[in-house]
Amino acid sequence: MPTSYRIRTLLALAVCSLVCLTVPVQAGKYNPVLDVGDQAPTWEKLPATDGKSYASDSFKDKDVLVIAFTCNSCPYAVDYETRLNQLAEKYQGKDSRVGVIAVNVNLIPADSPEKMKERAQKEGFVFPYLFDKSQQIGQAFGATRTPEFFVLNKDRKVVYMGAMDDSTDASKVKQNYVQQAIEAALQGKQPETTETIAIGCNVRYKRIRRNK
């Protein structure tokens, strides 16, 4: 191989390596899959505790969509139920521009659809509480904790993801990140805080055995 050709080849490989290293990873600071500004994943109809089924298109009339990944079995998720219900109540109404839903992907008995329905009725949930047996929606959003919140704008791009607020103790909350993100998105703006660490239990994804 001529020396000049070898040099050109080595230079090309070096440039390629530098380019590959500088390509941004499509994941947020705390989210393993999505970054703020990414187009949110869509999903087909999933059953809910109200007896209906909901797909991402079910909320196409909403300018903002809030998705809370939660469950029955996590103490943190249970502690946030009242706050989540209050948020949904705030934006209730036929002409509301904001949709609020919750999604459970855990497969343990305590988080079964039957137990979800019992919980929804007991606590008086005013938001759709969806169940995804396939767990695909949780994986697509990169949800790792319960509860974990995502706020999507009119174009269904992620404007915020993470914790609902700045304290797991409701009496000590000073900033409601989800609320701030909703109000910003309604004005076509980005919230001041776009990503935080979600505090809660691990989402119980099925373990997939690797073939030896």
Tab-separated table of C-alpha atoms in Angstrom:
chain	number	residue	atom	x	y	z
A	1	MET	CA	0.000	0.000	0.000
A	2	PRO	CA	1.517	3.405	-0.999
A	3	THR	CA	2.550	5.583	1.947
A	4	SER	CA	0.371	8.511	0.811
A	5	TYR	CA	-2.727	6.267	0.630
A	6	ARG	CA	-1.974	4.826	4.058
A	7	ILE	CA	-1.680	8.342	5.537
A	8	ARG	CA	-4.961	9.467	3.950
A	9	THR	CA	-6.706	6.371	5.308
A	10	LEU	CA	-5.398	6.948	8.827
A	11	LEU	CA	-6.449	10.601	8.702
A	12	ALA	CA	-9.944	9.625	7.535
A	13	LEU	CA	-10.293	7.133	10.380
A	14	ALA	CA	-9.113	9.727	12.892
A	15	VAL	CA	-11.664	12.275	11.651
A	16	CYS	CA	-14.398	9.635	11.755
A	17	SER	CA	-13.508	8.767	15.348
A	18	LEU	CA	-13.687	12.412	16.401
A	19	VAL	CA	-17.053	12.861	14.714
A	20	CYS	CA	-18.461	9.730	16.340
A	21	LEU	CA	-17.336	10.918	19.757
A	22	THR	CA	-19.006	14.307	19.363
A	23	VAL	CA	-22.383	13.017	18.156
A	24	PRO	CA	-24.846	13.728	21.027
A	25	VAL	CA	-26.523	10.761	22.663
A	26	GLN	CA	-30.303	10.946	22.370
A	27	ALA	CA	-30.991	10.782	26.076
A	28	GLY	CA	-31.558	13.340	28.779
A	29	LYS	CA	-29.456	14.132	31.795
A	30	TYR	CA	-31.432	11.681	33.903
A	31	ASN	CA	-33.562	9.854	31.336
A	32	PRO	CA	-31.883	6.914	29.534
A	33	VAL	CA	-33.975	7.253	26.361
A	34	LEU	CA	-35.510	10.685	25.814
A	35	ASP	CA	-34.155	14.206	25.866
A	36	VAL	CA	-36.094	17.437	26.291
A	37	GLY	CA	-37.323	18.530	22.865
A	38	ASP	CA	-37.649	14.970	21.569
A	39	GLN	CA	-40.843	13.832	19.902
A	40	ALA	CA	-42.742	11.782	22.451
A	41	PRO	CA	-43.486	8.119	21.678
A	42	THR	CA	-46.997	7.192	20.580
A	43	TRP	CA	-48.970	4.166	21.703
A	44	GLU	CA	-51.970	2.102	20.689
A	45	LYS	CA	-55.077	1.715	22.853
A	46	LEU	CA	-54.436	0.620	26.425
A	47	PRO	CA	-57.150	-0.408	28.902
A	48	ALA	CA	-57.949	1.946	31.783
A	49	THR	CA	-59.678	1.603	35.132
A	50	ASP	CA	-62.754	3.478	33.859
A	51	GLY	CA	-63.542	0.656	31.431
A	52	LYS	CA	-62.351	2.585	28.389
A	53	SER	CA	-59.205	2.290	26.300
A	54	TYR	CA	-56.897	5.158	25.396
A	55	ALA	CA	-54.259	5.662	22.707
A	56	SER	CA	-52.011	8.665	22.243
A	57	ASP	CA	-54.478	9.943	19.613
A	58	SER	CA	-57.241	9.951	22.229
A	59	PHE	CA	-55.805	13.237	23.503
A	60	LYS	CA	-55.156	14.967	20.173
A	61	ASP	CA	-57.518	17.798	21.125
A	62	LYS	CA	-55.319	18.738	24.088
A	63	ASP	CA	-52.600	21.372	23.757
A	64	VAL	CA	-50.687	19.822	26.661
A	65	LEU	CA	-50.544	16.230	27.849
A	66	VAL	CA	-49.197	15.129	31.227
A	67	ILE	CA	-48.230	11.481	31.615
A	68	ALA	CA	-47.497	10.113	35.080
A	69	PHE	CA	-45.918	6.682	35.365
A	70	THR	CA	-47.160	5.318	38.675
A	71	CYS	CA	-48.481	2.195	40.403
A	72	ASN	CA	-50.324	0.923	43.486
A	73	SER	CA	-47.439	-0.768	45.270
A	74	CYS	CA	-44.890	2.024	45.648
A	75	PRO	CA	-45.165	4.186	48.800
A	76	TYR	CA	-43.867	7.207	46.894
A	77	ALA	CA	-46.479	6.749	44.174
A	78	VAL	CA	-49.219	6.420	46.784
A	79	ASP	CA	-48.020	9.607	48.500
A	80	TYR	CA	-48.394	11.501	45.229
A	81	GLU	CA	-51.910	10.277	44.415
A	82	THR	CA	-53.605	13.246	46.071
A	83	ARG	CA	-51.336	15.724	44.308
A	84	LEU	CA	-51.876	14.009	40.974
A	85	ASN	CA	-55.627	14.017	41.488
A	86	GLN	CA	-55.572	17.717	42.393
A	87	LEU	CA	-53.609	18.459	39.236
A	88	ALA	CA	-56.140	16.586	37.110
A	89	GLU	CA	-59.050	18.319	38.868
A	90	LYS	CA	-57.501	21.708	38.109
A	91	TYR	CA	-57.637	20.987	34.393
A	92	GLN	CA	-60.910	19.104	34.249
A	93	GLY	CA	-63.630	20.232	31.897
A	94	LYS	CA	-64.780	19.682	28.358
A	95	ASP	CA	-62.960	22.744	27.057
A	96	SER	CA	-59.736	22.140	28.989
A	97	ARG	CA	-56.573	22.344	26.902
A	98	VAL	CA	-54.690	20.025	29.254
A	99	GLY	CA	-54.948	16.261	29.551
A	100	VAL	CA	-53.652	14.312	32.552
A	101	ILE	CA	-53.225	10.542	32.552
A	102	ALA	CA	-51.449	7.922	34.645
A	103	VAL	CA	-49.849	4.709	33.395
A	104	ASN	CA	-48.872	1.550	35.254
A	105	VAL	CA	-46.585	-1.061	33.669
A	106	ASN	CA	-45.772	-3.193	36.721
A	107	LEU	CA	-46.800	-6.839	36.467
A	108	ILE	CA	-46.921	-7.885	40.123
A	109	PRO	CA	-50.270	-8.902	41.717
A	110	ALA	CA	-50.533	-5.675	43.740
A	111	ASP	CA	-50.446	-3.702	40.478
A	112	SER	CA	-52.870	-5.857	38.503
A	113	PRO	CA	-55.696	-4.203	36.529
A	114	GLU	CA	-58.162	-5.410	39.166
A	115	LYS	CA	-56.176	-3.801	41.979
A	116	MET	CA	-55.736	-0.652	39.894
A	117	LYS	CA	-59.499	-0.385	39.487
A	118	GLU	CA	-60.009	-0.850	43.226
A	119	ARG	CA	-57.453	1.861	43.936
A	120	ALA	CA	-58.944	4.277	41.425
A	121	GLN	CA	-62.410	3.873	42.893
A	122	LYS	CA	-61.254	4.106	46.506
A	123	GLU	CA	-59.198	7.264	45.932
A	124	GLY	CA	-61.616	8.835	43.457
A	125	PHE	CA	-59.182	9.260	40.600
A	126	VAL	CA	-60.455	11.800	38.084
A	127	PHE	CA	-57.806	10.942	35.486
A	128	PRO	CA	-57.538	7.897	33.184
A	129	TYR	CA	-55.362	5.227	34.810
A	130	LEU	CA	-53.924	3.019	32.046
A	131	PHE	CA	-52.289	-0.395	32.203
A	132	ASP	CA	-49.696	-1.686	29.744
A	133	LYS	CA	-49.018	-5.402	30.099
A	134	SER	CA	-46.343	-5.222	27.392
A	135	GLN	CA	-44.454	-2.509	29.317
A	136	GLN	CA	-43.554	-0.958	25.966
A	137	ILE	CA	-44.856	2.513	26.763
A	138	GLY	CA	-42.682	2.739	29.874
A	139	GLN	CA	-39.616	1.572	27.983
A	140	ALA	CA	-40.307	3.964	25.103
A	141	PHE	CA	-40.462	6.918	27.489
A	142	GLY	CA	-37.447	5.730	29.451
A	143	ALA	CA	-39.467	5.746	32.674
A	144	THR	CA	-37.466	4.263	35.533
A	145	ARG	CA	-39.334	5.397	38.658
A	146	THR	CA	-42.797	5.606	40.128
A	147	PRO	CA	-43.915	8.284	40.105
A	148	GLU	CA	-42.257	9.892	37.077
A	149	PHE	CA	-43.807	12.694	35.048
A	150	PHE	CA	-43.637	13.813	31.423
A	151	VAL	CA	-45.161	17.017	30.053
A	152	LEU	CA	-45.747	17.167	26.302
A	153	ASN	CA	-46.598	20.279	24.310
A	154	LYS	CA	-49.049	20.722	21.452
A	155	ASP	CA	-46.576	19.203	18.992
A	156	ARG	CA	-46.143	16.320	21.450
A	157	LYS	CA	-42.542	17.140	22.142
A	158	VAL	CA	-41.155	16.673	25.629
A	159	VAL	CA	-40.915	19.972	27.514
A	160	TYR	CA	-40.383	18.485	30.954
A	161	MET	CA	-39.616	15.128	32.579
A	162	GLY	CA	-38.821	14.017	36.094
A	163	ALA	CA	-40.335	14.667	39.520
A	164	MET	CA	-43.653	16.411	40.033
A	165	ASP	CA	-42.203	18.898	42.499
A	166	ASP	CA	-39.223	19.622	44.711
A	167	SER	CA	-40.218	17.627	47.817
A	168	THR	CA	-41.749	14.243	48.508
A	169	ASP	CA	-43.273	15.908	51.585
A	170	ALA	CA	-46.312	17.799	50.303
A	171	SER	CA	-46.058	20.341	53.137
A	172	LYS	CA	-42.549	21.340	52.046
A	173	VAL	CA	-43.133	21.826	48.309
A	174	LYS	CA	-41.871	25.165	47.023
A	175	GLN	CA	-41.789	24.446	43.291
A	176	ASN	CA	-44.224	22.379	41.271
A	177	TYR	CA	-42.206	21.555	38.165
A	178	VAL	CA	-45.080	19.870	36.335
A	179	GLN	CA	-47.412	22.810	36.955
A	180	GLN	CA	-44.764	25.262	35.737
A	181	ALA	CA	-44.177	23.167	32.629
A	182	ILE	CA	-47.893	23.037	31.849
A	183	GLU	CA	-48.280	26.807	32.077
A	184	ALA	CA	-45.188	27.381	29.938
A	185	ALA	CA	-46.333	24.893	27.300
A	186	LEU	CA	-49.772	26.515	27.121
A	187	GLN	CA	-47.969	29.731	26.160
A	188	GLY	CA	-45.787	27.953	23.629
A	189	LYS	CA	-42.710	28.367	25.810
A	190	GLN	CA	-40.164	26.182	27.552
A	191	PRO	CA	-40.324	25.976	31.352
A	192	GLU	CA	-37.406	27.253	33.406
A	193	THR	CA	-36.776	23.728	34.695
A	194	THR	CA	-36.941	21.060	32.009
A	195	GLU	CA	-35.570	17.954	33.725
A	196	THR	CA	-35.168	16.717	37.283
A	197	ILE	CA	-34.433	13.420	39.012
A	198	ALA	CA	-37.558	11.347	39.588
A	199	ILE	CA	-37.689	10.112	43.174
A	200	GLY	CA	-39.523	6.856	43.809
A	201	CYS	CA	-39.491	3.093	43.428
A	202	ASN	CA	-37.946	1.346	40.449
A	203	VAL	CA	-40.317	0.440	37.645
A	204	ARG	CA	-40.586	-3.358	37.717
A	205	TYR	CA	-39.572	-4.261	34.176
A	206	LYS	CA	-39.372	-7.921	33.239
A	207	ARG	CA	-35.858	-9.271	33.126
A	208	ILE	CA	-34.913	-10.677	29.766
A	209	ARG	CA	-32.454	-13.539	29.863
A	210	ARG	CA	-29.623	-13.312	27.432
A	211	ASN	CA	-28.894	-16.312	25.268
A	212	LYS	CA	-25.528	-17.835	26.017
